[in-house]
Short mmCIF file of C-alpha atoms and ligand atoms in Angstrom, two decimals:
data_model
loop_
_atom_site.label_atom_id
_atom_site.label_comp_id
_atom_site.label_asym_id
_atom_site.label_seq_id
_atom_site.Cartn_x
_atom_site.Cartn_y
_atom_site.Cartn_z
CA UNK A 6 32.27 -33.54 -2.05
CA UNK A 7 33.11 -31.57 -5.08
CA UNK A 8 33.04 -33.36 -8.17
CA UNK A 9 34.88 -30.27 -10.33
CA UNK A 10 38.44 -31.81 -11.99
CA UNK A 11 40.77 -29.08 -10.88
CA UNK A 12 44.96 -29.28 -11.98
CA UNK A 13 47.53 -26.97 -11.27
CA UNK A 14 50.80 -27.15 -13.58
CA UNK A 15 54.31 -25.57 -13.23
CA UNK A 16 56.80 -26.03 -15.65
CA UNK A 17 60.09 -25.85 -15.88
CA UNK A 18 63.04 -25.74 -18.97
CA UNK A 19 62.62 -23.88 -22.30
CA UNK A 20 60.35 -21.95 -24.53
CA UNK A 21 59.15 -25.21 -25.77
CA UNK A 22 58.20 -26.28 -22.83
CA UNK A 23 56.73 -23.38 -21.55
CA UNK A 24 54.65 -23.01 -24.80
CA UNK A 25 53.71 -26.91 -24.32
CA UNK A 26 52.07 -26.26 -21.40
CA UNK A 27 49.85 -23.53 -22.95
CA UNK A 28 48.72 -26.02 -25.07
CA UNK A 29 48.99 -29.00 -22.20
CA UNK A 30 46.48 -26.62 -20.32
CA UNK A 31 44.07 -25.96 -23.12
CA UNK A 32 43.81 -29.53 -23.89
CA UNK A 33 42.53 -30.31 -20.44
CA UNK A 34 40.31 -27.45 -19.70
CA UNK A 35 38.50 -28.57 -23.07
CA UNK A 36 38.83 -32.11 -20.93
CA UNK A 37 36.56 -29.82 -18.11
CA UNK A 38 39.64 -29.10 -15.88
CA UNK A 39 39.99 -26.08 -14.10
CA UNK A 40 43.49 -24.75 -13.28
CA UNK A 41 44.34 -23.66 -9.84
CA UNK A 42 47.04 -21.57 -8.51
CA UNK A 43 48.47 -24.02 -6.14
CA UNK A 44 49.10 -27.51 -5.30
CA UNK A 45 46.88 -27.57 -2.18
CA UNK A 46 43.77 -26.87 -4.54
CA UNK A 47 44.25 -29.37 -7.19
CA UNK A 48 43.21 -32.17 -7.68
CA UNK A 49 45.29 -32.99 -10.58
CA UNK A 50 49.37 -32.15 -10.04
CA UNK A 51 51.81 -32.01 -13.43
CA UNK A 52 55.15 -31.15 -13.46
CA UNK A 53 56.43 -30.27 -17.03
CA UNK A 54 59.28 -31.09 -16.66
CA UNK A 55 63.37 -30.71 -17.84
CA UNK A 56 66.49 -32.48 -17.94
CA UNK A 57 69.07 -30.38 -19.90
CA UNK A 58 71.03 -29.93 -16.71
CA UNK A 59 71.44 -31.82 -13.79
CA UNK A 60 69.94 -28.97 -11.48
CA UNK A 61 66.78 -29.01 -13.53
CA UNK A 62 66.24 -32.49 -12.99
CA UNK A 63 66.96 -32.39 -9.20
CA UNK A 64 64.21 -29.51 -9.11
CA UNK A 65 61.77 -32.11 -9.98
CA UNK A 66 62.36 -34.84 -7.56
CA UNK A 67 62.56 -31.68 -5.00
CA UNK A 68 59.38 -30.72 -5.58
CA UNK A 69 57.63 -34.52 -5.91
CA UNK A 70 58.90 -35.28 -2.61
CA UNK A 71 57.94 -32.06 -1.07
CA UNK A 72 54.60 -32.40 -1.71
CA UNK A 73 53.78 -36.33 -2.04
CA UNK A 74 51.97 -36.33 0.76
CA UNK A 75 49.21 -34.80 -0.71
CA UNK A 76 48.80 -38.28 -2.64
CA UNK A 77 47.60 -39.49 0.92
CA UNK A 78 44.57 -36.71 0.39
CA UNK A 79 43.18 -38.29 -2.86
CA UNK A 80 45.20 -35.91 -5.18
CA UNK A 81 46.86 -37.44 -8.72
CA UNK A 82 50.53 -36.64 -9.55
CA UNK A 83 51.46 -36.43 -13.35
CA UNK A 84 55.02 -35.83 -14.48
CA UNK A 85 55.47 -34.66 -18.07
CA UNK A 86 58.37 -33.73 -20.63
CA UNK A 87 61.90 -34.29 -20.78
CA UNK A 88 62.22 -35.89 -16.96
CA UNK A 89 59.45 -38.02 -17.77
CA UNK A 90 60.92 -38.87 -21.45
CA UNK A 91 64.24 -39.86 -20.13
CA UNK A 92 63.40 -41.56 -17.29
CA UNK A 93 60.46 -43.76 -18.40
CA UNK A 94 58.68 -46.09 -15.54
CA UNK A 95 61.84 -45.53 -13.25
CA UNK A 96 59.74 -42.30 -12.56
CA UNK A 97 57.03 -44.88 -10.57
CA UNK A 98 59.50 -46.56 -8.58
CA UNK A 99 61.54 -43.19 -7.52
CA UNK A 100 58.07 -41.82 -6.79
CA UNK A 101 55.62 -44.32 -6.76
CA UNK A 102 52.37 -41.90 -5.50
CA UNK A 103 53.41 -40.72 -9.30
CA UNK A 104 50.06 -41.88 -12.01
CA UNK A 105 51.30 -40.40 -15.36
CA UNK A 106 54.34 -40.05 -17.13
CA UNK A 107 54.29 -38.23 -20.47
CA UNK A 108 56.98 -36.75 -22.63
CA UNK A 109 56.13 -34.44 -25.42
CA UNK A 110 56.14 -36.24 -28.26
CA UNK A 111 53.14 -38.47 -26.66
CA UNK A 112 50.85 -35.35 -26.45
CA UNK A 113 48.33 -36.10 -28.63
CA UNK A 114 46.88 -38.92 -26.70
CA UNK A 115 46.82 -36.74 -23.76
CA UNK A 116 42.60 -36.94 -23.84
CA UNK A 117 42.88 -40.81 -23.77
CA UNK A 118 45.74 -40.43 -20.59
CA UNK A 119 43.30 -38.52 -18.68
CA UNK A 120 40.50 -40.74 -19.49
CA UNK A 121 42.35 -43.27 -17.89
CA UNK A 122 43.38 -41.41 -14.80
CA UNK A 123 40.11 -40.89 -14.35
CA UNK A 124 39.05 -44.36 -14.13
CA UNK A 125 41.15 -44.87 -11.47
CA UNK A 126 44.26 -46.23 -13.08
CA UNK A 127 47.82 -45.78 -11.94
CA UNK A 128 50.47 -46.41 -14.16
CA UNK A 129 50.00 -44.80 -17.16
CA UNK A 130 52.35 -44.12 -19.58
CA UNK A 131 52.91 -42.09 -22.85
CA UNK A 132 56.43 -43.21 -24.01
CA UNK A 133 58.05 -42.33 -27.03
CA UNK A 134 60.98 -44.34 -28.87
CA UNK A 135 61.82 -41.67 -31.26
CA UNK A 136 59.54 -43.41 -33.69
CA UNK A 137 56.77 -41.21 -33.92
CA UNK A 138 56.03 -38.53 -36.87
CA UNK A 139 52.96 -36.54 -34.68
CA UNK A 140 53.38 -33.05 -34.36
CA UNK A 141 51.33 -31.74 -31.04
CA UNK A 142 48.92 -29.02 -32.87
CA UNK A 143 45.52 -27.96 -31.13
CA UNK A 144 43.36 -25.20 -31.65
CA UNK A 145 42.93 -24.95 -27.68
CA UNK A 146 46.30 -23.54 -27.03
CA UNK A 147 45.57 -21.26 -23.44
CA UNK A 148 48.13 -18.45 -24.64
CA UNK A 149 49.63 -16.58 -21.34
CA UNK A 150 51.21 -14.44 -22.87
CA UNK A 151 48.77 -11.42 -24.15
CA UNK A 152 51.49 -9.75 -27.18
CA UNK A 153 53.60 -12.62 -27.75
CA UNK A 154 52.07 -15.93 -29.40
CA UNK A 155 54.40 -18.74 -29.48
CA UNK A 156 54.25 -21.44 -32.72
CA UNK A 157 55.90 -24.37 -32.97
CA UNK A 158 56.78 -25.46 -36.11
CA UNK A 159 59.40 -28.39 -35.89
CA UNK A 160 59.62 -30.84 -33.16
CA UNK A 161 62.36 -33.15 -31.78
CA UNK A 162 66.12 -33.23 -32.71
CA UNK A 163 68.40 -35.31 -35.26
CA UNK A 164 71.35 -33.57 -34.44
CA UNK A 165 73.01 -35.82 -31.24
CA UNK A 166 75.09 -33.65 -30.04
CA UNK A 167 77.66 -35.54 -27.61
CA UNK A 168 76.50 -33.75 -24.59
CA UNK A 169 72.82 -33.15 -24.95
CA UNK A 170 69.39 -35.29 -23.79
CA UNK A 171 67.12 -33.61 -26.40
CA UNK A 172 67.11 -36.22 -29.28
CA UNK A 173 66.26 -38.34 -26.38
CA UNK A 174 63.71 -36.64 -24.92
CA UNK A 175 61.71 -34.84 -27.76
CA UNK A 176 62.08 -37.73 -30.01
CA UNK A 177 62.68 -37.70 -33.73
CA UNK A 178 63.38 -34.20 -35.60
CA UNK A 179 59.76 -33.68 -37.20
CA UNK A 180 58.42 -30.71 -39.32
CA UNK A 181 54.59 -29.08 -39.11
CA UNK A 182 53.18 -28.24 -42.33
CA UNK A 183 53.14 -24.83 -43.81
CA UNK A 184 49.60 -24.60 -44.80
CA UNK A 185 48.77 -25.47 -41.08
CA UNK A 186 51.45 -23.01 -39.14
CA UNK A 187 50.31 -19.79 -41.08
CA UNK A 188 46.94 -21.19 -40.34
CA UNK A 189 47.85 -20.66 -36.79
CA UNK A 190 49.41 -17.56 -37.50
CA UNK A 191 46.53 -15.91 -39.50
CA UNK A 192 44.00 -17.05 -36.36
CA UNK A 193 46.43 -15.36 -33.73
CA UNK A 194 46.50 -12.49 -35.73
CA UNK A 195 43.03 -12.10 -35.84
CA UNK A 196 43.10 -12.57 -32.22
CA UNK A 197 45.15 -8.98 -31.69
CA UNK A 198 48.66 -10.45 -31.60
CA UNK A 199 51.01 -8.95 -32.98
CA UNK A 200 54.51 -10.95 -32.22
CA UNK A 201 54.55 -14.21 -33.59
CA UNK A 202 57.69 -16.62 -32.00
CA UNK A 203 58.16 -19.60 -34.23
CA UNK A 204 59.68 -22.17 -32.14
CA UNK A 205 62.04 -25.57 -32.72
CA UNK A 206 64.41 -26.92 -31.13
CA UNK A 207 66.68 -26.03 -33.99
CA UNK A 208 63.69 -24.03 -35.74
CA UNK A 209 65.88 -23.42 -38.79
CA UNK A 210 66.56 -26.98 -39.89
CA UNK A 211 62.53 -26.75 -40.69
CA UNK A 212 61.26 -28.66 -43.70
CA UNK A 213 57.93 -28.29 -44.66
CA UNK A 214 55.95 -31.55 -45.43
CA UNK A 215 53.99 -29.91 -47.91
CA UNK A 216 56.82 -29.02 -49.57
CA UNK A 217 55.94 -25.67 -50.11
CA UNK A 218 58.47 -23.49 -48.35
CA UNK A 219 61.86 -22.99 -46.68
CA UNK A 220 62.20 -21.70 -43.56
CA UNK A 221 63.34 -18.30 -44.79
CA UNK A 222 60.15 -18.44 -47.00
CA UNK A 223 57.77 -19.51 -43.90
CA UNK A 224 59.39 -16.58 -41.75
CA UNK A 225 58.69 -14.13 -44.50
CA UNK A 226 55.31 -15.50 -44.92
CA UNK A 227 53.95 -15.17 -41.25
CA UNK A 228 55.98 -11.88 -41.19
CA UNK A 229 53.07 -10.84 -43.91
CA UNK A 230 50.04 -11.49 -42.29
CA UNK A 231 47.91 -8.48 -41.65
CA UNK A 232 48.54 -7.41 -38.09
CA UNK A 233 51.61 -9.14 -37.99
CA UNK A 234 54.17 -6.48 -36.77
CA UNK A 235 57.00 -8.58 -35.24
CA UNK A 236 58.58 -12.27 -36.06
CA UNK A 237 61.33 -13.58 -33.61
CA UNK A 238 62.17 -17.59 -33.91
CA UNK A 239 64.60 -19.53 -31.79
CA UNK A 240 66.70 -21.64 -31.84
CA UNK A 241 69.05 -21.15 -34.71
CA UNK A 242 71.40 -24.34 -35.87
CA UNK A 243 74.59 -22.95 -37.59
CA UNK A 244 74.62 -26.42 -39.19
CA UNK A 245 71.47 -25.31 -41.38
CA UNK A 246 72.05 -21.73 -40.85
CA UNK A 247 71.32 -20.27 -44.74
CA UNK A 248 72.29 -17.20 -46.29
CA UNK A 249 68.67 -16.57 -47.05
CA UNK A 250 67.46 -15.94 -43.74
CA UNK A 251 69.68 -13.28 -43.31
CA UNK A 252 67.99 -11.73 -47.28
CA UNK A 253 64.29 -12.81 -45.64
CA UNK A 254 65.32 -10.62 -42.72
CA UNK A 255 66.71 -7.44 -45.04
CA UNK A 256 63.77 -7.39 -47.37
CA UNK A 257 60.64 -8.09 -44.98
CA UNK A 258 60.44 -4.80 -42.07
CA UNK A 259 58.34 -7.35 -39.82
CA UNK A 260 61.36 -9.98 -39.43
CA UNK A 261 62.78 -8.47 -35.84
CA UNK A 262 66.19 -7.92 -35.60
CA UNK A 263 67.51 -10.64 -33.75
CA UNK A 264 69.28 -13.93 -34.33
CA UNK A 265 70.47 -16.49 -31.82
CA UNK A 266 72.90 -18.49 -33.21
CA UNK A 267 74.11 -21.10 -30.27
CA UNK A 268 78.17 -21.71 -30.80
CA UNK A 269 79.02 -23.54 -27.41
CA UNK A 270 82.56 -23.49 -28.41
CA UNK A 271 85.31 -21.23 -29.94
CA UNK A 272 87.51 -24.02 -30.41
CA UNK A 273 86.68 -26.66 -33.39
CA UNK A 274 88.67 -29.21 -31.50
CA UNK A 275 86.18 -28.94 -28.84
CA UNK A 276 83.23 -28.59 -31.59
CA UNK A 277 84.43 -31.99 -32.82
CA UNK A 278 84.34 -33.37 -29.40
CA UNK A 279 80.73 -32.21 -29.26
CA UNK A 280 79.63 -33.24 -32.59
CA UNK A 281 78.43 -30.43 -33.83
CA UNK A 282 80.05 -30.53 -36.89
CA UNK A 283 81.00 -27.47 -37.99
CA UNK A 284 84.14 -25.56 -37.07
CA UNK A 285 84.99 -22.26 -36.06
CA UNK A 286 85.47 -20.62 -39.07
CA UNK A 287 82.35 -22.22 -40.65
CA UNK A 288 80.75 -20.54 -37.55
CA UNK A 289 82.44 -16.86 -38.09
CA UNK A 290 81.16 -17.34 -42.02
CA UNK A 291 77.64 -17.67 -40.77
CA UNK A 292 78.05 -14.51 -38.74
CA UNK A 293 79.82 -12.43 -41.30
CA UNK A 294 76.68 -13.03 -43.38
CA UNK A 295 74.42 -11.70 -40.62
CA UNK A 296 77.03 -8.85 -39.81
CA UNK A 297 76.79 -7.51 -43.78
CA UNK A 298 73.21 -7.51 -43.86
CA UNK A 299 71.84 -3.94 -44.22
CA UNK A 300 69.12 -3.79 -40.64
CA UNK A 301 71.64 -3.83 -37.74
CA UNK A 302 70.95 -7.59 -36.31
CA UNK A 303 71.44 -8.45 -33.19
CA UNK A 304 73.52 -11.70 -32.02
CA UNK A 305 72.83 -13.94 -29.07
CA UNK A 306 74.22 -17.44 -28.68
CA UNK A 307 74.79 -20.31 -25.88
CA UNK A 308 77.86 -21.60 -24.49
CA UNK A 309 78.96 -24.56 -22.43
CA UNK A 310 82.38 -24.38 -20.80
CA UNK A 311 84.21 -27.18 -19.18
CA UNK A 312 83.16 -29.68 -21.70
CA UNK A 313 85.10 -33.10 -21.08
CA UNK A 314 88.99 -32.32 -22.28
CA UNK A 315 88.70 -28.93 -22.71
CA UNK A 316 92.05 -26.99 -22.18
CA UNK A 317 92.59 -23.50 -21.15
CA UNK A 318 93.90 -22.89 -25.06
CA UNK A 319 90.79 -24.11 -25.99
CA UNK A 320 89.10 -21.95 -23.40
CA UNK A 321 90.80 -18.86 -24.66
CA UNK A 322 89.61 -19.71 -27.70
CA UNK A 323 86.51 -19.09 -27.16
CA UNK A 324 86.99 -15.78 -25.32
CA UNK A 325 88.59 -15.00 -28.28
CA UNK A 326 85.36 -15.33 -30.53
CA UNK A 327 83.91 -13.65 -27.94
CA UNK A 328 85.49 -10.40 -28.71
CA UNK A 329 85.35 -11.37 -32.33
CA UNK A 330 81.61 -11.40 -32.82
CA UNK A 331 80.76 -8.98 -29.62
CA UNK A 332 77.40 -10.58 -28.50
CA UNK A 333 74.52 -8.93 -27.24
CA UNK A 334 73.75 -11.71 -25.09
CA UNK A 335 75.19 -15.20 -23.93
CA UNK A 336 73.29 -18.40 -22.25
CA UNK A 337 76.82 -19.17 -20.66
CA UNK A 338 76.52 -22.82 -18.93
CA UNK A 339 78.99 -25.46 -16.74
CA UNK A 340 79.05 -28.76 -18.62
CA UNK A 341 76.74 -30.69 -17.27
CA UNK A 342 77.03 -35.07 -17.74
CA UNK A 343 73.44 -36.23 -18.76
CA UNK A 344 71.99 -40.03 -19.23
CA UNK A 345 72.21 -41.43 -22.17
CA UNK A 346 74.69 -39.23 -23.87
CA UNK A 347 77.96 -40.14 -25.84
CA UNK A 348 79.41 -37.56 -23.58
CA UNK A 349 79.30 -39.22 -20.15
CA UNK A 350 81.73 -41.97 -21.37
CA UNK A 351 84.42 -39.40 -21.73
CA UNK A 352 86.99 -38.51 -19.03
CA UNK A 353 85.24 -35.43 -17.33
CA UNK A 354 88.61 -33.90 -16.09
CA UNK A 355 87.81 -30.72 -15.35
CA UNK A 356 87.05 -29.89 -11.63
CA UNK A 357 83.81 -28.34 -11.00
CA UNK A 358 85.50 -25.25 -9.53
CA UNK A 359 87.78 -24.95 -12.59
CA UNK A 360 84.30 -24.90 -14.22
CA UNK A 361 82.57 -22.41 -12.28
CA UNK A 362 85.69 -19.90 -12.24
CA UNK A 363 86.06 -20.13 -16.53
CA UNK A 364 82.29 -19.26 -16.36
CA UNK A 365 82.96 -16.27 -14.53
CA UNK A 366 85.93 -15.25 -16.83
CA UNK A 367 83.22 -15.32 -19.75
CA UNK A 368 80.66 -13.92 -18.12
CA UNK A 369 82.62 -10.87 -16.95
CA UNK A 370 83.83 -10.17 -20.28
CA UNK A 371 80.78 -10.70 -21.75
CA UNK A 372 79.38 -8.07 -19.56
CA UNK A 373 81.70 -5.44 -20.81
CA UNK A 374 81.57 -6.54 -24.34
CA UNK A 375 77.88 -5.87 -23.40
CA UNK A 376 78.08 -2.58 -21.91
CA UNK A 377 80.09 -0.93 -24.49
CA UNK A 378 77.61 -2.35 -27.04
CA UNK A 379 74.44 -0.67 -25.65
CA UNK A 380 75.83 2.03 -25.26
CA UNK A 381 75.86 2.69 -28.44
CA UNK A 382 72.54 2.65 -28.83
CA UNK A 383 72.12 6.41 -26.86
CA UNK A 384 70.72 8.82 -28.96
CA UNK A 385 69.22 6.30 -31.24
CA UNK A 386 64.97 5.76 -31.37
CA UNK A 387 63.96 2.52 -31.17
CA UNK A 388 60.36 1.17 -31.59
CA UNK A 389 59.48 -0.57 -28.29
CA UNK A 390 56.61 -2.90 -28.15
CA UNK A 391 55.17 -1.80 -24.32
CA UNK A 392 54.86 -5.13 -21.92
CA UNK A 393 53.97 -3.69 -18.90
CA UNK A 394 54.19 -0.82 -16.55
CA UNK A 395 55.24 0.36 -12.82
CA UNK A 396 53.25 3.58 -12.09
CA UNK A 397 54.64 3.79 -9.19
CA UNK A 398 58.04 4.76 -10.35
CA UNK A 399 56.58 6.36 -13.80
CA UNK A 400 58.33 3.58 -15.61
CA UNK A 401 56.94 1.47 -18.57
CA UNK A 402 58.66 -1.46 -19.79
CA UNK A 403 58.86 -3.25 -23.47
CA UNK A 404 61.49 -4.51 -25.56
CA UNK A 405 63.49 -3.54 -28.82
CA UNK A 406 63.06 -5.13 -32.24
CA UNK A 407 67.05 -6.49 -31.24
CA UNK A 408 64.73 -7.60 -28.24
CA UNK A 409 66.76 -5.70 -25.66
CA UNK A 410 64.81 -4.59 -22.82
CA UNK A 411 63.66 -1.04 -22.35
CA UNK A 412 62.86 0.76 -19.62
CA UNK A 413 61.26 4.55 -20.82
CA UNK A 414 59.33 7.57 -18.96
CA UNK A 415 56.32 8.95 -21.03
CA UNK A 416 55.81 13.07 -20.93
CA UNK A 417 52.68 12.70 -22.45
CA UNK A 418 49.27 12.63 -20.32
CA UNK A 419 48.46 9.18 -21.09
CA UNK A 420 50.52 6.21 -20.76
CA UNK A 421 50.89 3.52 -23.85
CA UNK A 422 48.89 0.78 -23.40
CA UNK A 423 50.75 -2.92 -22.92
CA UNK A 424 50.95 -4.25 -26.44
CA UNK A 425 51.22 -1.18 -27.87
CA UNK A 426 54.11 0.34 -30.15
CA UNK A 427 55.93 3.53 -28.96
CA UNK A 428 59.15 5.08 -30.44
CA UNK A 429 61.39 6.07 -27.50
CA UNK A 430 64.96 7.88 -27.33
CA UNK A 431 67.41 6.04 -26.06
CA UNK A 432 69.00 8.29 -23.02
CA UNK A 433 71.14 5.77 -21.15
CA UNK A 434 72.21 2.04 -21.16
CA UNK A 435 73.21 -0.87 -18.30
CA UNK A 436 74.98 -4.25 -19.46
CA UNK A 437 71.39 -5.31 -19.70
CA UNK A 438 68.83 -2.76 -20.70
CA UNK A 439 68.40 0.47 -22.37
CA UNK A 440 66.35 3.74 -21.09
CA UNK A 441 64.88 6.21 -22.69
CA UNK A 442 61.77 8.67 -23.12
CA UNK A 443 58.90 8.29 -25.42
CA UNK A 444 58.88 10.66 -28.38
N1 SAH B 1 69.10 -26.85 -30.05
C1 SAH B 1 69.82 -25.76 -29.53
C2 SAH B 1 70.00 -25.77 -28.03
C3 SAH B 1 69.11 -26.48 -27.12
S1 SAH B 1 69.55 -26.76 -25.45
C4 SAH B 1 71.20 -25.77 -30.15
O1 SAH B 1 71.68 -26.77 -30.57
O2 SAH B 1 71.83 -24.74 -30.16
C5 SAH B 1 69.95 -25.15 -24.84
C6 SAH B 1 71.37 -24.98 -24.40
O3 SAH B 1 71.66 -25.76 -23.25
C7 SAH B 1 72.40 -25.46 -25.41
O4 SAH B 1 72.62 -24.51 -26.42
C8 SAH B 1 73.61 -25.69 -24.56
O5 SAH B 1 74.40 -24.52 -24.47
C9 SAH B 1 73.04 -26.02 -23.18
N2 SAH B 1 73.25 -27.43 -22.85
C10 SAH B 1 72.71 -28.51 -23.47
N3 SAH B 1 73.17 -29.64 -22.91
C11 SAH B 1 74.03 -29.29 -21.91
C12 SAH B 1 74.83 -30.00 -20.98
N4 SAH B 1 74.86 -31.31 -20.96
N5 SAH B 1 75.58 -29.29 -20.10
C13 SAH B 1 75.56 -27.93 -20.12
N6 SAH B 1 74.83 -27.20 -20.97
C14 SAH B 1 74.07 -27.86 -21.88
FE1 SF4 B 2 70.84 -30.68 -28.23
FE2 SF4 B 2 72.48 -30.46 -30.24
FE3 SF4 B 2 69.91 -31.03 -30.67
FE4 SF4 B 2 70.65 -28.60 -29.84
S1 SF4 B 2 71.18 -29.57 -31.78
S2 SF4 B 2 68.97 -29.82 -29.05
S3 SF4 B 2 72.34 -29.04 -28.47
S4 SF4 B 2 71.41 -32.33 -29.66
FE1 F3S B 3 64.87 -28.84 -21.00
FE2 F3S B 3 63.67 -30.47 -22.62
FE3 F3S B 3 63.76 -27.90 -23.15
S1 F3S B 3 65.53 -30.86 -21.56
S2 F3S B 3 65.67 -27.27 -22.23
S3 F3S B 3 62.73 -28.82 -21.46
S4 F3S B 3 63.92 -29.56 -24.58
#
């Protein structure tokens, strides 16, 4: 019988989580795992795991159940992140072939967790309650994406926002140091990347421990590392939204182009209702800022719709902002009651189909606000970083400094390399993406 520890890990949720795993999976190959494309060959099974909507968490119990009788063959299951945050032990007796139970904020002691496993023990938890001050840094991170290295730099959420799990599941909002991010960043660099993504669950309400700089003055920093040719971060808090991100962004060519700036509401009775304390107009002041600034920034946000009392006025408020601040892309989403939150105790009036039809009233207009705003962009040339290409229909795909997709021909005999930087001319648009020809 082999002896070899083998895992295979799927994850679910958002560019945290996805960039957790990265670093999930470098911690255990330095551990001697090997990851494995599917369940059959593991020995090991995580989940990492989300519970920002209630589909996401039904996803998870899906999948336990579908495969739990692998347990019977000798192989470990391991459920990690938000799930496992929120629900705690319950997780064992939902799922009891289940061994580990993890959220992120209990990362660190991930080498001690699968020491234990090891040994044969069942029950193991890693538990947070929003106490701790760790941030999750390794130098092990296994990066998946080849252009595109993610950094966190703040972890957890203070904010409590009536509808949402995070503060529950990430635990308490907590900054990385400076010094030790644009450590990170210098080391990727030298690795050929050339996009940096600073991540937080509200990456602008970043405070370095060291003291030494804002989060305008961090983005400008990484965006002046040699090699550094592109810094995105996400997601924006209009709460700590400051005027000098917008300045960082004018002055410094390597800051991309691109700011998403989640509202979930046009109407501040509805903000109130959320506690996300700020209104409307302190919203539109935030984006007037971005609209004056001299590079031509592109907006994206998130909204929920159907939130507990919300009224068609209210609802026509926010197609109103809509048309006021003419996205070029919105996370639209059906209010969705979650554990724990201040949320669930109110009267959740609005019929699901009610819902799902204002969805599709927002999403429709958003698609036209959409079309008639990239096409605008024809005739324009626009440096695309090159992700990858379909020879078979002569097309070669990247993305914008705005970060719209691109999709461009190339006259020339050979084809830009993935990762490489190409000015193309725009020739056409869709709601979606742009196409064009390499110049
Ligand atoms: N920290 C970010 C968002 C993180 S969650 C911010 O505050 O903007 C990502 C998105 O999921 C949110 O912006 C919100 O639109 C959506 N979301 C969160 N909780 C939700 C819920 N209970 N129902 C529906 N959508 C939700
Ligand atoms: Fe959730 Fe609000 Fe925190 Fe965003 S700011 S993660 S929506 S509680
Ligand atoms: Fe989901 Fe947790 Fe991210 S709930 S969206 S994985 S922070």
């Amino acid at each position: 019988m082999s002896t070899e520890k083998t895992f295979y890990l799927e994850t679910f949720g958002c560019q945290m989580n996805a960039h957790d795993s990265e670093k999930v999976i470098g911690t255990l190959q330095q551990e001697g795992y090997r990851q494995v494309e599917t369940e059959l060959e593991a020995g090991l099974i995580l989940y990492n795991t989300c519970s920002i909507r209630d589909k996401a968490e039904q996803k998870v119990f899906n999948r336990l159940n579908d495969y739990k009788k692998l347990h019977k063959a000798g192989k470990r299951f391991g459920v990690l992140g938000c799930v496992a945050q929120q629900e705690g032990e319950k997780i064992f007796d939902r799922a009891p072939y289940v061994s580990l139970v993890s959220g992120s904020a209990s990362y660190r002691k991930l080498p001690e967790m699968l020491s234990r496993l090891e040994s044969g023990e069942s029950r193991i938890t890693g538990l947070d309650d929003r106490q701790t001050d760790e941030t999750f840094e390794t130098e092990f991170t296994a990066r998946q994406n080849p252009f595109r290295g993610y950094i966190t730099i703040i972890e957890g959420c203070d904010k409590f926002c009536s509808y949402c799990v995070v503060p529950y599941t990430r635990g308490k909002e907590r900054s990385r140091g400076s010094s030790s991010v644009l450590a990170e960043a210098r080391r990727i660099a030298d690795q050929g990347y050339t996009e940096i993504q600073l991540l937080g669950q509200n990456v602008n309400s970043y405070r370095d421990p060291e003291g030494k700089s804002s989060f305008a003055e961090l983005l400008d920093a990484v965006g002046r590392i040699d090699g550094i040719r592109r810094v995105r971060f996400t997601t924006s808090h209009p709460r700590d939204f400051t005027r000098d991100i917008v300045q960082a962004i004018d002055a410094n060519p390597a800051l991309c182009d691109h700011v998403h700036l989640p509202v979930q509401s046009g109407s501040s009775r509805v903000l109130k209702m959320m506690a996300r304390e700020y209104t409307r107009d302190w919203y539109l002041e935030r984006i007037s800022w971005i609209k004056a600034a001299k590079r031509p920034i592109s907006l994206s946000t998130d909204i929920i719709v159907g939130f507990p009392g919300e009224t068609a006025e209210d609802f026509i408020e926010t197609m109103d902002l809509l048309q006021e601040v003419q996205y070029d892309c919105v996370f639209g989403f059906k209010y969705s009651a979650r554990p724990n939150t201040p949320a669930l105790t109110m009267i959740d009036s609005i019929p699901e189909g009610e819902k799902g039809s204002r969805l599709q009233v927002l999403l429709d207009r958003q698609r036209e606000i959409q079309r008639t705003n990239y096409s605008k962009q024809i005739g324009q040339s626009l440096e695309v970083m090159v992700e990858n290409q379909n020879p078979a229909r002569g097309q070669i795909a990247g993305r914008s400094s705005q970060n719209k997709p691109v999709n461009f021909t190339n006259p020339q005999p050979i084809a830009p390399a993935p990762g490489s930087y190409v000015k193309v001319k725009i020739t056409g648009a869709f709601p979606n993406s742009l196409v064009g020809e390499a110049v």
